[in-house]
mmCIF file of C-alpha atoms in Angstrom:
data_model
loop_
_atom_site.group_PDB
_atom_site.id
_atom_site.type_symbol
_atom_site.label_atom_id
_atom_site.label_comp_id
_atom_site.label_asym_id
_atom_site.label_seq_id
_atom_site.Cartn_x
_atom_site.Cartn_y
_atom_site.Cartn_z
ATOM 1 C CA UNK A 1 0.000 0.000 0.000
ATOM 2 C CA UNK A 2 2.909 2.347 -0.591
ATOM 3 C CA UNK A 3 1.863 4.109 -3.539
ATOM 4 C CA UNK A 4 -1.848 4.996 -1.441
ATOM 5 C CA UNK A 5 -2.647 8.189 -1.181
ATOM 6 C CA UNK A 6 -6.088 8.914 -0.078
ATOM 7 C CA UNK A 7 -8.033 7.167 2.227
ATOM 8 C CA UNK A 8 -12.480 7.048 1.936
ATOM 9 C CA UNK A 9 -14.363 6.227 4.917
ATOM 10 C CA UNK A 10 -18.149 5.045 5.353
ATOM 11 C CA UNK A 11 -19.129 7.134 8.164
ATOM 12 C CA UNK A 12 -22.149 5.206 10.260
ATOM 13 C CA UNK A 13 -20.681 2.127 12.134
ATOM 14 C CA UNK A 14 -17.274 2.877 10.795
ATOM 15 C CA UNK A 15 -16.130 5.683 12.345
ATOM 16 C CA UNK A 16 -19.361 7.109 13.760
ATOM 17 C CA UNK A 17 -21.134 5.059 16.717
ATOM 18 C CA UNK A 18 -24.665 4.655 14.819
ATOM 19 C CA UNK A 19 -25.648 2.097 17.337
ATOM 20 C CA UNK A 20 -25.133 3.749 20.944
ATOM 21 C CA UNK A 21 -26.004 7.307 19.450
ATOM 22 C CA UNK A 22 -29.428 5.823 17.778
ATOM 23 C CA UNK A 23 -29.919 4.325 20.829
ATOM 24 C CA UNK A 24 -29.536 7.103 23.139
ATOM 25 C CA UNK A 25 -31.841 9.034 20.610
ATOM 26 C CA UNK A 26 -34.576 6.744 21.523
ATOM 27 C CA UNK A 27 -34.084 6.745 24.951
ATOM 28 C CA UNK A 28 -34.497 10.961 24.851
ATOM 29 C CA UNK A 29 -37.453 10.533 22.290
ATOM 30 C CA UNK A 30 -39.922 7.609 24.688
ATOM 31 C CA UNK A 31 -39.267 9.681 27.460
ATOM 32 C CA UNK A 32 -40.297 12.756 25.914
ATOM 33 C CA UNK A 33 -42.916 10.879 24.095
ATOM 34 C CA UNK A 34 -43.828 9.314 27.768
ATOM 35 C CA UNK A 35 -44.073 5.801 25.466
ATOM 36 C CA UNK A 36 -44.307 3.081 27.968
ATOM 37 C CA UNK A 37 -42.239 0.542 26.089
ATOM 38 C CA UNK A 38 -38.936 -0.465 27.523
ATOM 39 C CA UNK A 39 -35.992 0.885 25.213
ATOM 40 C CA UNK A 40 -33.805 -1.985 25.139
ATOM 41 C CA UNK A 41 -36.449 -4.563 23.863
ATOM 42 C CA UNK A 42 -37.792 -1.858 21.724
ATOM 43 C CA UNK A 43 -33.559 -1.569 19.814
ATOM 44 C CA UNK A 44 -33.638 -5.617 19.467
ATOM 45 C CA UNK A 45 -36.452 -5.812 17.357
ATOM 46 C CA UNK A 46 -35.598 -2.315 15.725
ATOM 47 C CA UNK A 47 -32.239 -2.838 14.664
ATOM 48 C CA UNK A 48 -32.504 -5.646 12.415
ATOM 49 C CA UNK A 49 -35.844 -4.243 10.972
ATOM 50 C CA UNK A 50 -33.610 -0.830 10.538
ATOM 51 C CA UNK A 51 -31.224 -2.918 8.688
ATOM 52 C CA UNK A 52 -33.399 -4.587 6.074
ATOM 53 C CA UNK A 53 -35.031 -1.324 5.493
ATOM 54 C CA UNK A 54 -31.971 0.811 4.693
ATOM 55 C CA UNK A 55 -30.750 -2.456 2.573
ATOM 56 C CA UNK A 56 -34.200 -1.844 0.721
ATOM 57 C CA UNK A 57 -33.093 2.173 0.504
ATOM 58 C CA UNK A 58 -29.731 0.902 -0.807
ATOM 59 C CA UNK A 59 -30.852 -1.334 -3.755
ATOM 60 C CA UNK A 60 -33.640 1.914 -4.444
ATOM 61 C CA UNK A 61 -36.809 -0.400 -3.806
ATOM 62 C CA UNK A 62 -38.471 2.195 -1.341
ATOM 63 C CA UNK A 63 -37.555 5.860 -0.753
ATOM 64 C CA UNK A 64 -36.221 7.715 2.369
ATOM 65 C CA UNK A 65 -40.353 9.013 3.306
ATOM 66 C CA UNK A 66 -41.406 4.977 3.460
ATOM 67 C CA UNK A 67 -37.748 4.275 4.909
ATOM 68 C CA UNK A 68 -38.746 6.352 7.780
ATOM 69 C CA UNK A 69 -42.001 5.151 8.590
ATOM 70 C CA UNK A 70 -42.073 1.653 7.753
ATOM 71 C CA UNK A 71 -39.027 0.901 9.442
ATOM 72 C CA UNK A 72 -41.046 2.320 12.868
ATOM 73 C CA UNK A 73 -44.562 0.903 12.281
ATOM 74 C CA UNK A 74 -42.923 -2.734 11.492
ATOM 75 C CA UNK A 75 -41.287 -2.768 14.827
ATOM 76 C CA UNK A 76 -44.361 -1.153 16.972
ATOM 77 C CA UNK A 77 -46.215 -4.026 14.919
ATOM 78 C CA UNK A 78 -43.806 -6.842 16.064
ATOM 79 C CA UNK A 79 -44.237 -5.699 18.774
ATOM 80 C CA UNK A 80 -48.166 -5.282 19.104
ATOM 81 C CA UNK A 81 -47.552 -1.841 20.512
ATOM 82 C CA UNK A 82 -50.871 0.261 20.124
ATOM 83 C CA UNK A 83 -49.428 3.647 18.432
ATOM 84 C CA UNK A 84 -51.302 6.182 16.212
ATOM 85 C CA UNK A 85 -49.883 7.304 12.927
ATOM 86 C CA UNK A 86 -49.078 10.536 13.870
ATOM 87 C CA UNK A 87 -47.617 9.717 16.870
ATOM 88 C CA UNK A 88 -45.304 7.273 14.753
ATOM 89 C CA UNK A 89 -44.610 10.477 12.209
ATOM 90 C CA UNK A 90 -43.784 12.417 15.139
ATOM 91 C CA UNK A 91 -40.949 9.924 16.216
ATOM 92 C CA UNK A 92 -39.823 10.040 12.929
ATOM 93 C CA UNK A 93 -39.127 13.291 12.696
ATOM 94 C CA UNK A 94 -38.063 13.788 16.364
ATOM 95 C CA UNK A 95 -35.175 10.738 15.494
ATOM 96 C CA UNK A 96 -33.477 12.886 12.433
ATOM 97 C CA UNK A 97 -33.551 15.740 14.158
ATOM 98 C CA UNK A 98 -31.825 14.335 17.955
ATOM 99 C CA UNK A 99 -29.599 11.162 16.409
ATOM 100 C CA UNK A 100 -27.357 13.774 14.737
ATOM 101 C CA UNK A 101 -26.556 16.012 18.230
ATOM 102 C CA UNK A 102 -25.534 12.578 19.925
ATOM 103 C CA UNK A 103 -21.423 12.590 19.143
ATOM 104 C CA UNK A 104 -19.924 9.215 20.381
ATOM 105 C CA UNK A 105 -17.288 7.616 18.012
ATOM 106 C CA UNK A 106 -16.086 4.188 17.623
ATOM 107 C CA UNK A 107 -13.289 2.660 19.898
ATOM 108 C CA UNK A 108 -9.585 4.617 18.479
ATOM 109 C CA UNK A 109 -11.371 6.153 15.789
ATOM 110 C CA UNK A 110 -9.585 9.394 16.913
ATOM 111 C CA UNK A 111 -6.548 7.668 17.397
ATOM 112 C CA UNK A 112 -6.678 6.521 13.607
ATOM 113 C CA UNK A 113 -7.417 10.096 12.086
ATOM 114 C CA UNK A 114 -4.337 11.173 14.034
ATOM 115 C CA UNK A 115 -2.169 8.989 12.745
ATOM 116 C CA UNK A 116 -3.374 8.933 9.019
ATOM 117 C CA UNK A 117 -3.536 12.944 8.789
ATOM 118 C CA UNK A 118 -0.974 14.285 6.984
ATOM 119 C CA UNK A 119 0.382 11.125 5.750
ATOM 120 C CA UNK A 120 -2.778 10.618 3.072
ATOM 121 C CA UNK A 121 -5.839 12.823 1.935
ATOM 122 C CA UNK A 122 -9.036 11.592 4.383
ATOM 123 C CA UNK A 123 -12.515 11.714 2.733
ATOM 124 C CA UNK A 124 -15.843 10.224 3.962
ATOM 125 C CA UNK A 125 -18.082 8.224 1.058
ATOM 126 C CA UNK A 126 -21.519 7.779 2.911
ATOM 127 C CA UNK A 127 -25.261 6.448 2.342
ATOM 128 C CA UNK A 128 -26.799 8.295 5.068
ATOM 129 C CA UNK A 129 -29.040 11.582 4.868
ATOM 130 C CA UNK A 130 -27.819 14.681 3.824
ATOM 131 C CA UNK A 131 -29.068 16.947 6.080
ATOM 132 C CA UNK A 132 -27.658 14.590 8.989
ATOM 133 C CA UNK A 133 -24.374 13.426 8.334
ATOM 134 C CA UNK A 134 -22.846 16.547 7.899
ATOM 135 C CA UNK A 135 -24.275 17.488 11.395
ATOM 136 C CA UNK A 136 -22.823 14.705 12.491
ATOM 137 C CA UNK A 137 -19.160 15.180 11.709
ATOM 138 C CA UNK A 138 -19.521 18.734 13.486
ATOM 139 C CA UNK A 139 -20.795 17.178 16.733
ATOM 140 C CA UNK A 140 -18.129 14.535 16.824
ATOM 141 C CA UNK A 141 -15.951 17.205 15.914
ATOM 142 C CA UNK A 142 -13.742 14.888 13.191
ATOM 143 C CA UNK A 143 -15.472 16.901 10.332
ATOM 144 C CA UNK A 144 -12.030 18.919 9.598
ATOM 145 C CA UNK A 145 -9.890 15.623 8.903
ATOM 146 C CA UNK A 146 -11.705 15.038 5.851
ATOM 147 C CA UNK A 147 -11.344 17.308 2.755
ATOM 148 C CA UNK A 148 -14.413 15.685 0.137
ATOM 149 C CA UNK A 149 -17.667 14.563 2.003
ATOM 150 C CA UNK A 150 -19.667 12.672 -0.273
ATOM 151 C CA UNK A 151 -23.335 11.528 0.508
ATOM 152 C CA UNK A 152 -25.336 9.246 -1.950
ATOM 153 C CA UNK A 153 -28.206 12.086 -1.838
ATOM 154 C CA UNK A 154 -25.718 14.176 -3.687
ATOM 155 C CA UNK A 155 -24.870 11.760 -6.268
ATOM 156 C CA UNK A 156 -28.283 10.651 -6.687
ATOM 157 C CA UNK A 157 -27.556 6.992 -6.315
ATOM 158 C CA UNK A 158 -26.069 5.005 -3.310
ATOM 159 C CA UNK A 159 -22.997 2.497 -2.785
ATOM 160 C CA UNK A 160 -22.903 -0.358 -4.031
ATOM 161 C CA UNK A 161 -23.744 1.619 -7.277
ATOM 162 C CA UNK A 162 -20.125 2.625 -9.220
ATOM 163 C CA UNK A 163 -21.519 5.722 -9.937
ATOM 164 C CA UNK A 164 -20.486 7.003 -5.864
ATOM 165 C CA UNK A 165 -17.462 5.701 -5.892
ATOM 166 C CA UNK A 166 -16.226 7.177 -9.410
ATOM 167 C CA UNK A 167 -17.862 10.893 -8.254
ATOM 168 C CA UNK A 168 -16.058 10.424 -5.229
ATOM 169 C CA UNK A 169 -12.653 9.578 -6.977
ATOM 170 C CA UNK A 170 -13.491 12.872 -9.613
ATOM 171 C CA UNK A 171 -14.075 15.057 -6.395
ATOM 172 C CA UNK A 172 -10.807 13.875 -4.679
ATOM 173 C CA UNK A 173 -9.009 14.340 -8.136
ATOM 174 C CA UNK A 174 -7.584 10.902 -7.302
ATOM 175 C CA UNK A 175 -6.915 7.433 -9.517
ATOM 176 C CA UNK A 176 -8.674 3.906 -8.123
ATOM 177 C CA UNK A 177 -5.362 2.453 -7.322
ATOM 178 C CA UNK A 178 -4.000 4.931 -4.963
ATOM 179 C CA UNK A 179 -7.166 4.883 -3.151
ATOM 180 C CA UNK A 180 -8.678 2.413 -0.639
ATOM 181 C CA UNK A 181 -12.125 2.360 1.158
ATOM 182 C CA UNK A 182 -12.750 1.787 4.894
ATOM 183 C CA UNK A 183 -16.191 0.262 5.717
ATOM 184 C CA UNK A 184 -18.407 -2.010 7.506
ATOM 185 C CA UNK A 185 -20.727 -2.566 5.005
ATOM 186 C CA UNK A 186 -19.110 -5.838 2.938
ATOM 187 C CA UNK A 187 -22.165 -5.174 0.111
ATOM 188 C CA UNK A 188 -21.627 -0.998 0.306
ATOM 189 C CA UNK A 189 -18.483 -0.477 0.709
ATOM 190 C CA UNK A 190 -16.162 -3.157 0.209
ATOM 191 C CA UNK A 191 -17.890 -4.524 -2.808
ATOM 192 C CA UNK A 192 -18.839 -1.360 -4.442
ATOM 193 C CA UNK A 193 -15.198 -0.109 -3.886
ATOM 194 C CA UNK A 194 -13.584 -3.269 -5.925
ATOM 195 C CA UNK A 195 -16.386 -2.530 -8.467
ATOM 196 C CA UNK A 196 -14.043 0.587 -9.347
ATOM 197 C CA UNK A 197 -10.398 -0.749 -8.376
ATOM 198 C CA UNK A 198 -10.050 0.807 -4.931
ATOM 199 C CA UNK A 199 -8.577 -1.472 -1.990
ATOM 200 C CA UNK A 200 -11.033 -2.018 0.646
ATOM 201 C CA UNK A 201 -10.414 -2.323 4.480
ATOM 202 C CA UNK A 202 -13.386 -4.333 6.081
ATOM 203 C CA UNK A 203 -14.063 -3.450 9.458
ATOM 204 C CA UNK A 204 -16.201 -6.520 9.714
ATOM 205 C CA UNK A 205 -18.144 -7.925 12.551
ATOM 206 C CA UNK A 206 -18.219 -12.441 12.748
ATOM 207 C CA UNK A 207 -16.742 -14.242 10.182
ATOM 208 C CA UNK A 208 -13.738 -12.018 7.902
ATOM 209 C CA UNK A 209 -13.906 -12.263 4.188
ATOM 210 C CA UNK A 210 -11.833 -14.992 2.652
ATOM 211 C CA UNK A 211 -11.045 -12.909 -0.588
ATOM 212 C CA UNK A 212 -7.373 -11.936 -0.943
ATOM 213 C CA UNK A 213 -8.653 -8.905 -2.476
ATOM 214 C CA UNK A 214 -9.795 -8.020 0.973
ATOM 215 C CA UNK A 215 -8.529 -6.658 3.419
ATOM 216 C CA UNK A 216 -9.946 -7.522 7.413
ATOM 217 C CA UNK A 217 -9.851 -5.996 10.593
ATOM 218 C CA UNK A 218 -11.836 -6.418 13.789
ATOM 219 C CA UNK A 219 -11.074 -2.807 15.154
ATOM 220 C CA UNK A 220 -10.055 0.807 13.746
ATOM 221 C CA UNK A 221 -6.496 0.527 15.356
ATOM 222 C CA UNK A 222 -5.410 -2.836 13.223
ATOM 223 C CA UNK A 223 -5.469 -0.716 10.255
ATOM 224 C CA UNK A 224 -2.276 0.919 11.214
ATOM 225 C CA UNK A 225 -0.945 -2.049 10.578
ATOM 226 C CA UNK A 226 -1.607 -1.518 6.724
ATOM 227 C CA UNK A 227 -0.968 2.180 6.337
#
């Protein structure tokens, strides 16, 4: 990886603690709310509901409005909780406008942006909302280690699709091969990255990829092994 020069990161559940700061968003949200449901059973059944939805986003089979709602009235449905439309609508909206002001990171995610600035060009390639992410790199204060922020909203497609990776690489003035891609996501990120000849890093969680093409870690701080 000597001739690397710039380094793209997914931002939620890469560097950005999506889990802990969605959950905390919650927590403010049912009290406010005064929903009588108890937050940690409400997350299990959320999360992977969450999941399938924004995979559903991803491939462009629903749109962020049904993302939204859907991905809320399926769990209050699993979970035969009575709630009104509205009240679901107002969650909604209440969760995009508090999950951005929560600011915890990932375990040495700091530590990493320390040690790569300077030595390569940081940029964040991300599927998440517009009007959040951006909020979110202010309030966890690593927005200024990155020089090109690139959201799928402003492409107008999302990762796995090429078309992200290749605006990304035009906005960073930067050739595939002196690039890699850091990412959790092994369908987003690490397979949309190869799709354009950038190295990905998986930050994976169970079993690591078997393809040499790949490379695994279990935590931010291994990749300082590689760079």
């Amino acid at each position: 990886m000597t001739e690397i020069t710039d380094i793209f990161f997914d931002l939620d559940h890469t560097l950005w603690d999506f889990d802990r700061n969605s959950g905390l968003t919650f927590e403010k949200i049912f009290e406010e709310k005064q929903i009588d449901l108890d937050i940690n059973f409400f997350l299990k059944v959320y999360e992977p509901i969450n999941l399938e939805y924004w995979r559903l986003y991803r491939d462009e089979k629903i749109g962020k409005a049904e993302l939204r709602y859907k991905r809320l009235k399926t769990t209050f449905d699993k979970l035969n909780f009575d709630i009104e439309d509205s009240l679901i609508d107002e969650i909604s909206e209440d969760y995009i406008n508090y999950l951005p002001l929560f600011n915890h990171l990932l375990e040495g995610a700091i530590d990493l942006l320390e040690y790569l600035k300077g030595k390569y060009n940081l940029h964040i390639i991300t599927n998440g909302f517009e009007e959040v992410q951006k909020i979110k790199l202010e309030n966890s204060q690593i927005n200024d280690y990155f020089e090109v922020i690139v959201t799928s909203e402003s492409v107008g497609v999302k990762k796995p699709n090429p078309k992200v990776f290749e605006f990304a690489l035009n906005k960073a003035n930067v050739s595939a091969n002196k690039a890699i891609m850091v990412g959790d996501s092994l369908e987003a990120d690490v397979l949309g990255a190869l799709s354009v000849g950038i190295s990905p890093i998986h930050l994976f969680k169970g079993i690591p990829s078997v393809d040499d093409r790949i490379t695994s870690v279990q935590s931010l701080s291994e990749i300082k092994q590689y760079l």
